[in-house]
Amino acid sequence: MYFSEYFEGKSAQGWTFLGRPVEPARIVSFMHTDGPFTTAAALRGPAALCIDLLLDPEYVHELLDYITDASIARMQAWRALLGHPPEIPDWIAADDSVEMLSVDQYREFVLPRHRRLYDTFSPGVPRGIHLCGNAQRLFPIIRDELNVATFDTGFPVDFTRFRKEMGKEVLISGGPRAPLFVEEDPTPLLQETERILRSGILEGGRFILQEGNNLPPRAPLGHCEAFYRHGIELQNG
């Protein structure tokens, strides 16, 4: 809250940065969630939580319900406090730690809690989700059960499989794995960019090329520019 109030004051004073007015923070982290299973992993530790799944599944159900209830209450309270509507159009949720789960485990433990979050904050469509890591096996159930049509990804991702499995209407954001952006030679980055764009992922046009996922510190601007231009050339070619 102090962060938001600080920039509210600076904005009221006419503060600028690089000649542009500084706008106060309209969105704060408390208005969103990293996901119930990711929160549970942070509380219990990933290894302990995975043991809980096997040895004490009822506890995991109780924990995830508690986290989901608390997350919804917190998000609703902060949205009301900052004057935001209760629903979030085009909401992109997240829950990176589900990459530790099988499809059956996701269906049992996490899917009902994801459904509650979406039904509360994004009762219509479209819906999106951010999932870093090796979670691609979960994409079809998330699409089919939660009406999610936008996937923001990290790595690894099999882009050929994604387009064949998910269809032309589903949007994916993704690209070369983040470490390639900090290598001294940009050649592997550009080669991986070309491999991805020639994988069939462009079929239907529902693809956003980006780093996968996020742009790491100290990434040379020259690498970023070369990546951007190479992507344009390949998509236009």
Short mmCIF file of C-alpha atoms in Angstrom, two decimals:
data_model
loop_
_atom_site.label_atom_id
_atom_site.label_comp_id
_atom_site.label_asym_id
_atom_site.label_seq_id
_atom_site.Cartn_x
_atom_site.Cartn_y
_atom_site.Cartn_z
CA MET A 1 0.00 0.00 0.00
CA TYR A 2 2.89 2.37 0.77
CA PHE A 3 4.22 1.80 -2.74
CA SER A 4 0.90 2.78 -4.30
CA GLU A 5 0.46 5.83 -2.06
CA TYR A 6 4.04 6.98 -2.75
CA PHE A 7 3.50 7.11 -6.50
CA GLU A 8 0.05 8.63 -6.08
CA GLY A 9 1.80 11.53 -4.35
CA LYS A 10 4.55 11.78 -6.96
CA SER A 11 2.00 11.80 -9.76
CA ALA A 12 0.00 14.56 -8.05
CA GLN A 13 3.22 16.62 -7.83
CA GLY A 14 3.73 16.34 -11.60
CA TRP A 15 6.70 13.98 -11.37
CA THR A 16 8.12 12.86 -14.72
CA PHE A 17 10.61 10.27 -15.95
CA LEU A 18 12.38 10.71 -19.30
CA GLY A 19 9.92 13.47 -20.09
CA ARG A 20 6.83 11.37 -19.44
CA PRO A 21 4.41 11.80 -16.52
CA VAL A 22 4.65 9.16 -13.81
CA GLU A 23 1.32 7.43 -13.35
CA PRO A 24 0.34 5.97 -9.98
CA ALA A 25 0.15 2.21 -9.61
CA ARG A 26 -3.33 1.11 -10.61
CA ILE A 27 -2.63 -2.57 -10.11
CA VAL A 28 -0.79 -4.07 -7.15
CA SER A 29 0.33 -7.65 -6.63
CA PHE A 30 -2.25 -8.24 -3.90
CA MET A 31 -4.98 -8.07 -6.56
CA HIS A 32 -3.79 -11.31 -8.16
CA THR A 33 -2.50 -14.73 -7.20
CA ASP A 34 0.36 -16.99 -8.25
CA GLY A 35 -2.05 -19.90 -7.89
CA PRO A 36 -3.22 -22.13 -5.05
CA PHE A 37 -0.80 -24.99 -5.69
CA THR A 38 2.17 -22.64 -6.07
CA THR A 39 1.21 -20.94 -2.81
CA ALA A 40 0.94 -24.33 -1.12
CA ALA A 41 4.40 -25.26 -2.42
CA ALA A 42 5.79 -22.03 -1.00
CA LEU A 43 4.24 -22.75 2.40
CA ARG A 44 5.06 -26.44 2.69
CA GLY A 45 8.10 -26.65 0.43
CA PRO A 46 7.83 -28.47 -2.92
CA ALA A 47 9.19 -31.80 -1.65
CA ALA A 48 6.99 -31.84 1.46
CA LEU A 49 3.91 -30.95 -0.57
CA CYS A 50 4.55 -33.78 -3.01
CA ILE A 51 4.90 -36.18 -0.07
CA ASP A 52 1.61 -34.82 1.31
CA LEU A 53 -0.08 -35.64 -2.00
CA LEU A 54 0.81 -39.29 -1.52
CA LEU A 55 0.59 -39.73 2.25
CA ASP A 56 -2.06 -37.24 3.34
CA PRO A 57 -4.23 -36.24 0.37
CA GLU A 58 -7.08 -35.05 2.61
CA TYR A 59 -4.74 -32.50 4.16
CA VAL A 60 -3.78 -31.24 0.70
CA HIS A 61 -7.45 -30.83 -0.23
CA GLU A 62 -8.04 -28.90 2.99
CA LEU A 63 -4.94 -26.74 2.46
CA LEU A 64 -5.82 -25.90 -1.14
CA ASP A 65 -9.39 -25.00 -0.18
CA TYR A 66 -8.09 -22.72 2.56
CA ILE A 67 -5.61 -21.03 0.20
CA THR A 68 -8.24 -20.62 -2.52
CA ASP A 69 -10.77 -19.11 -0.10
CA ALA A 70 -8.16 -16.73 1.31
CA SER A 71 -6.91 -15.73 -2.15
CA ILE A 72 -10.40 -14.92 -3.37
CA ALA A 73 -11.16 -12.86 -0.26
CA ARG A 74 -7.88 -10.93 -0.53
CA MET A 75 -8.23 -10.26 -4.25
CA GLN A 76 -11.82 -9.08 -3.88
CA ALA A 77 -10.90 -6.79 -0.98
CA TRP A 78 -7.99 -5.17 -2.80
CA ARG A 79 -9.95 -4.74 -6.02
CA ALA A 80 -12.73 -3.02 -4.08
CA LEU A 81 -10.25 -0.83 -2.17
CA LEU A 82 -8.56 0.38 -5.35
CA GLY A 83 -11.80 0.88 -7.25
CA HIS A 84 -11.53 -2.01 -9.70
CA PRO A 85 -14.55 -4.01 -10.88
CA PRO A 86 -14.98 -7.41 -9.22
CA GLU A 87 -14.44 -9.30 -12.47
CA ILE A 88 -11.20 -9.34 -14.50
CA PRO A 89 -11.78 -9.33 -18.28
CA ASP A 90 -9.35 -11.53 -20.23
CA TRP A 91 -7.81 -12.73 -16.96
CA ILE A 92 -4.53 -14.62 -17.28
CA ALA A 93 -4.16 -16.72 -14.15
CA ALA A 94 -1.01 -18.60 -13.13
CA ASP A 95 0.10 -21.61 -11.10
CA ASP A 96 3.62 -22.60 -12.13
CA SER A 97 4.08 -25.37 -9.57
CA VAL A 98 1.46 -27.56 -11.23
CA GLU A 99 4.29 -28.72 -13.49
CA MET A 100 5.07 -31.16 -10.65
CA LEU A 101 1.70 -32.90 -11.10
CA SER A 102 0.44 -35.66 -13.33
CA VAL A 103 -2.76 -35.08 -15.29
CA ASP A 104 -4.73 -37.18 -12.78
CA GLN A 105 -3.26 -35.30 -9.81
CA TYR A 106 -4.04 -31.97 -11.43
CA ARG A 107 -7.62 -33.06 -12.09
CA GLU A 108 -8.13 -34.18 -8.49
CA PHE A 109 -6.30 -31.54 -6.50
CA VAL A 110 -6.03 -28.34 -8.51
CA LEU A 111 -8.66 -28.24 -11.24
CA PRO A 112 -11.57 -27.62 -8.82
CA ARG A 113 -9.68 -24.70 -7.23
CA HIS A 114 -8.75 -23.22 -10.61
CA ARG A 115 -12.39 -23.49 -11.64
CA ARG A 116 -13.46 -21.56 -8.54
CA LEU A 117 -10.96 -18.80 -9.25
CA TYR A 118 -12.00 -18.46 -12.89
CA ASP A 119 -15.72 -18.62 -12.09
CA THR A 120 -15.25 -15.88 -9.49
CA PHE A 121 -13.07 -13.45 -11.42
CA SER A 122 -13.55 -14.40 -15.07
CA PRO A 123 -16.96 -16.05 -15.44
CA GLY A 124 -17.02 -15.45 -19.18
CA VAL A 125 -14.44 -16.01 -21.87
CA PRO A 126 -11.77 -15.53 -23.05
CA ARG A 127 -9.57 -16.85 -20.27
CA GLY A 128 -5.81 -17.28 -20.15
CA ILE A 129 -3.12 -18.89 -18.03
CA HIS A 130 0.62 -18.49 -17.53
CA LEU A 131 2.55 -21.70 -16.90
CA CYS A 132 6.32 -21.86 -16.93
CA GLY A 133 8.11 -25.19 -16.95
CA ASN A 134 7.19 -28.61 -18.28
CA ALA A 135 3.40 -28.41 -17.94
CA GLN A 136 2.34 -29.07 -21.53
CA ARG A 137 0.63 -32.36 -20.64
CA LEU A 138 -1.89 -30.29 -18.65
CA PHE A 139 -2.78 -27.89 -21.48
CA PRO A 140 -5.62 -29.97 -23.02
CA ILE A 141 -7.49 -30.45 -19.73
CA ILE A 142 -7.07 -26.75 -18.89
CA ARG A 143 -8.46 -25.82 -22.31
CA ASP A 144 -11.35 -28.28 -22.18
CA GLU A 145 -12.36 -28.00 -18.51
CA LEU A 146 -11.69 -24.30 -17.87
CA ASN A 147 -12.33 -22.76 -21.32
CA VAL A 148 -8.81 -21.35 -21.40
CA ALA A 149 -7.84 -20.24 -24.90
CA THR A 150 -4.62 -18.30 -24.19
CA PHE A 151 -1.41 -19.91 -22.91
CA ASP A 152 1.61 -17.86 -21.85
CA THR A 153 4.54 -20.27 -21.68
CA GLY A 154 8.16 -20.61 -20.61
CA PHE A 155 10.22 -23.65 -21.54
CA PRO A 156 10.34 -26.45 -22.49
CA VAL A 157 7.49 -26.33 -25.01
CA ASP A 158 6.97 -28.60 -28.02
CA PHE A 159 5.49 -26.07 -30.42
CA THR A 160 4.70 -28.60 -33.14
CA ARG A 161 2.77 -30.70 -30.65
CA PHE A 162 1.04 -27.63 -29.23
CA ARG A 163 -0.50 -26.59 -32.52
CA LYS A 164 -1.52 -30.12 -33.49
CA GLU A 165 -2.96 -30.90 -30.06
CA MET A 166 -4.54 -27.57 -29.18
CA GLY A 167 -5.83 -26.47 -32.58
CA LYS A 168 -5.62 -23.26 -34.59
CA GLU A 169 -7.89 -21.17 -32.36
CA VAL A 170 -5.78 -21.33 -29.20
CA LEU A 171 -3.29 -18.49 -28.67
CA ILE A 172 0.18 -19.27 -27.36
CA SER A 173 2.86 -16.82 -26.28
CA GLY A 174 6.33 -18.31 -26.23
CA GLY A 175 9.72 -18.52 -27.81
CA PRO A 176 13.39 -19.32 -27.25
CA ARG A 177 14.39 -20.30 -23.71
CA ALA A 178 15.58 -17.35 -21.67
CA PRO A 179 19.27 -18.39 -21.21
CA LEU A 180 19.90 -18.02 -24.94
CA PHE A 181 19.44 -14.26 -24.58
CA VAL A 182 22.55 -13.89 -22.40
CA GLU A 183 24.95 -16.07 -24.39
CA GLU A 184 27.83 -14.18 -25.98
CA ASP A 185 27.00 -15.36 -29.50
CA PRO A 186 23.40 -14.62 -30.61
CA THR A 187 23.52 -17.33 -33.28
CA PRO A 188 21.91 -20.07 -31.12
CA LEU A 189 19.15 -17.62 -30.17
CA LEU A 190 18.37 -16.86 -33.80
CA GLN A 191 18.56 -20.51 -34.80
CA GLU A 192 16.11 -21.46 -32.07
CA THR A 193 13.81 -18.61 -33.13
CA GLU A 194 13.79 -19.95 -36.68
CA ARG A 195 13.21 -23.53 -35.53
CA ILE A 196 10.18 -22.45 -33.49
CA LEU A 197 8.65 -20.34 -36.24
CA ARG A 198 9.05 -23.20 -38.74
CA SER A 199 7.53 -25.75 -36.35
CA GLY A 200 3.97 -25.22 -37.55
CA ILE A 201 3.06 -22.97 -34.63
CA LEU A 202 2.17 -20.12 -37.01
CA GLU A 203 -0.68 -22.11 -38.53
CA GLY A 204 -3.80 -20.10 -37.84
CA GLY A 205 -1.83 -17.01 -36.82
CA ARG A 206 -2.52 -17.36 -33.08
CA PHE A 207 1.05 -16.97 -31.85
CA ILE A 208 2.96 -14.25 -29.99
CA LEU A 209 6.74 -14.53 -30.25
CA GLN A 210 8.51 -13.63 -27.01
CA GLU A 211 11.27 -14.85 -24.76
CA GLY A 212 10.39 -17.95 -22.80
CA ASN A 213 9.92 -16.60 -20.14
CA ASN A 214 11.13 -13.75 -18.84
CA LEU A 215 13.85 -11.66 -20.38
CA PRO A 216 16.88 -12.25 -18.10
CA PRO A 217 19.01 -9.48 -16.57
CA ARG A 218 22.00 -8.34 -18.64
CA ALA A 219 20.48 -9.53 -21.91
CA PRO A 220 22.31 -7.46 -24.57
CA LEU A 221 20.02 -5.07 -26.39
CA GLY A 222 21.67 -6.16 -29.64
CA HIS A 223 20.51 -9.73 -29.03
CA CYS A 224 16.97 -8.51 -28.35
CA GLU A 225 16.92 -6.41 -31.50
CA ALA A 226 18.29 -9.26 -33.62
CA PHE A 227 15.67 -11.62 -32.16
CA TYR A 228 12.89 -9.14 -32.88
CA ARG A 229 13.98 -8.44 -36.45
CA HIS A 230 14.59 -12.11 -37.22
CA GLY A 231 11.10 -12.92 -36.02
CA ILE A 232 9.57 -10.29 -38.28
CA GLU A 233 11.59 -11.49 -41.27
CA LEU A 234 10.60 -15.11 -40.77
CA GLN A 235 6.92 -14.36 -40.21
CA ASN A 236 6.77 -12.10 -43.25
CA GLY A 237 8.82 -14.49 -45.35
#
